Amino acid sequence: MALAIPIPDEKRAAIAAALLSGSGIRAVSREFGVSVSTVSKIKNELDLGVFEEARTEIKEREQHEQKVEQLVGLEVLIGGFLSQTFKSMSAQIEATARPDYVARQRADEMANLIKVEADVAIRILEAAAAAQKIEPPK
C-alpha cells in the first residue's frame, strides 16, 4: 500500500475552491495533479451547506449576467429603432415646414399636424425625464 503524501494547505484550499466553483472531481484531479480519491476526500471534508450555497450563488450570478446581456441586447435594438425613428421624424418635420408644402395644405390639416408634432415632442420629453427621474415642469 502506497503512503499518502500530505497536500500543502494552499493546494488543498485551491482544490476546495475549484470544487466550490462547480468544477468536477475528475477535472480538479487533472488540474492539480492529485488522485480522484484525494479530491473526493477533500470534497467530503467540505461543509455541504457551503458547497450548495456556492453552487446556488454561482448559478444565480450566471442567470443575472445572462439577464443583463439580454437587457443590453434589447437596449441596443431599442436604441437603434429610436435613432431611426427620430431621423425619420426629423425628415418629416423638415419637409412639412417648407413654405411650398405649408401653402398647399388646409389650415385644419396644418393645425392637426402641429398638434401631433407637439404631442410627440412632449411625450418624448416626459419619457426622458421619467427615465432620469426628473419631474417635468407643470
Coordinates of C-alpha atoms in Angstrom, one line a residue:
M1 CA 0.0 0.0 0.0
A2 CA 1.3 3.4 -1.0
L3 CA 2.0 6.0 1.6
A4 CA -0.2 9.1 1.5
I5 CA 1.7 12.3 0.6
P6 CA 0.4 15.2 2.6
I7 CA -1.1 18.0 0.4
P8 CA 0.0 21.6 1.3
D9 CA -2.7 23.7 2.8
E10 CA -2.5 26.2 -0.1
K11 CA -3.1 23.4 -2.6
R12 CA -5.9 21.9 -0.6
A13 CA -7.6 25.3 -0.4
A14 CA -7.2 25.7 -4.2
I15 CA -8.7 22.3 -4.8
A16 CA -11.6 23.2 -2.5
A17 CA -12.1 26.5 -4.3
A18 CA -12.2 24.7 -7.6
L19 CA -14.8 22.3 -6.3
L20 CA -16.9 25.1 -4.8
S21 CA -16.8 26.9 -8.2
G22 CA -18.5 24.0 -9.8
S23 CA -15.6 22.1 -11.3
G24 CA -16.0 18.3 -11.4
I25 CA -13.9 15.9 -9.3
R26 CA -12.0 14.4 -12.3
A27 CA -11.3 17.9 -13.8
V28 CA -9.9 19.1 -10.5
S29 CA -7.9 15.9 -10.2
R30 CA -6.3 16.5 -13.6
E31 CA -5.8 20.3 -13.0
F32 CA -4.0 19.8 -9.7
G33 CA -2.2 16.5 -10.4
V34 CA -3.8 14.6 -7.5
S35 CA -5.8 11.4 -7.4
V36 CA -9.5 11.4 -7.8
S37 CA -9.8 9.8 -4.4
T38 CA -7.9 12.7 -2.8
V39 CA -10.2 15.2 -4.5
S40 CA -13.2 13.2 -3.3
K41 CA -11.9 13.2 0.3
I42 CA -11.4 17.0 0.2
K43 CA -14.9 17.4 -1.2
N44 CA -16.3 15.2 1.6
E45 CA -14.5 17.3 4.1
L46 CA -16.2 20.4 2.9
D47 CA -19.4 21.6 4.6
L48 CA -22.0 20.5 2.1
G49 CA -24.2 23.5 3.0
V50 CA -21.4 25.8 2.0
F51 CA -20.9 23.7 -1.2
E52 CA -24.6 24.0 -2.2
E53 CA -24.6 27.7 -1.2
A54 CA -21.7 28.3 -3.5
R55 CA -23.3 26.5 -6.4
T56 CA -26.5 28.3 -5.9
E57 CA -24.7 31.7 -5.8
I58 CA -22.8 30.8 -9.0
K59 CA -26.0 29.8 -10.7
E60 CA -27.7 33.0 -9.6
R61 CA -24.8 35.1 -10.8
E62 CA -24.8 33.4 -14.2
Q63 CA -28.5 33.9 -14.5
H64 CA -28.1 37.6 -13.6
E65 CA -25.3 38.0 -16.1
Q66 CA -27.5 36.4 -18.8
K67 CA -30.4 38.7 -18.0
V68 CA -28.0 41.7 -18.1
E69 CA -26.7 40.6 -21.5
Q70 CA -30.3 40.2 -22.8
L71 CA -31.2 43.7 -21.5
V72 CA -28.1 45.2 -23.1
G73 CA -29.1 43.5 -26.4
L74 CA -32.6 44.8 -26.1
E75 CA -31.3 48.2 -25.2
V76 CA -29.2 48.2 -28.4
L77 CA -32.2 47.2 -30.5
I78 CA -34.4 49.9 -28.9
G79 CA -31.7 52.5 -29.3
G80 CA -31.3 51.7 -33.0
F81 CA -35.0 51.8 -33.6
L82 CA -35.4 55.1 -31.8
S83 CA -32.5 56.6 -33.7
Q84 CA -34.1 55.7 -37.0
T85 CA -37.5 56.9 -35.8
F86 CA -36.0 60.3 -34.8
K87 CA -34.2 60.6 -38.1
S88 CA -37.5 59.8 -40.0
M89 CA -39.5 62.2 -37.8
S90 CA -36.9 65.0 -38.3
A91 CA -37.0 64.5 -42.1
Q92 CA -40.9 64.6 -42.0
I93 CA -40.8 67.8 -39.8
E94 CA -38.3 69.5 -42.2
A95 CA -40.4 68.5 -45.2
T96 CA -43.7 69.8 -43.7
A97 CA -42.0 73.0 -42.6
R98 CA -41.2 74.1 -46.2
P99 CA -43.2 77.1 -47.3
D100 CA -44.3 75.5 -50.5
Y101 CA -45.7 72.5 -48.5
V102 CA -47.5 74.7 -46.0
A103 CA -49.1 76.8 -48.8
R104 CA -50.7 73.7 -50.3
Q105 CA -52.2 72.5 -47.0
R106 CA -55.6 73.3 -45.5
A107 CA -55.5 75.2 -42.2
D108 CA -57.2 72.4 -40.2
E109 CA -54.7 69.8 -41.6
M110 CA -51.8 72.0 -40.6
A111 CA -53.3 72.6 -37.1
N112 CA -53.6 68.8 -36.7
L113 CA -50.0 68.2 -37.9
I114 CA -48.7 70.8 -35.4
K115 CA -50.7 69.3 -32.6
V116 CA -49.4 65.8 -33.4
E117 CA -45.8 67.0 -33.6
A118 CA -46.1 68.9 -30.3
D119 CA -47.7 65.9 -28.6
V120 CA -44.9 63.6 -29.7
A121 CA -42.3 66.1 -28.5
I122 CA -43.9 66.4 -25.1
R123 CA -44.2 62.6 -24.8
I124 CA -40.6 62.2 -25.6
L125 CA -39.6 64.8 -23.1
E126 CA -41.8 63.2 -20.4
A127 CA -40.3 59.7 -21.1
A128 CA -36.7 61.1 -21.0
A129 CA -37.5 62.9 -17.7
A130 CA -39.0 59.8 -16.2
A131 CA -36.0 57.7 -17.3
Q132 CA -33.8 60.2 -15.4
K133 CA -36.3 60.6 -12.6
I134 CA -36.7 64.3 -13.2
E135 CA -40.1 65.9 -12.6
P136 CA -41.2 67.7 -15.8
P137 CA -42.3 71.3 -15.3
K138 CA -46.1 71.7 -14.7

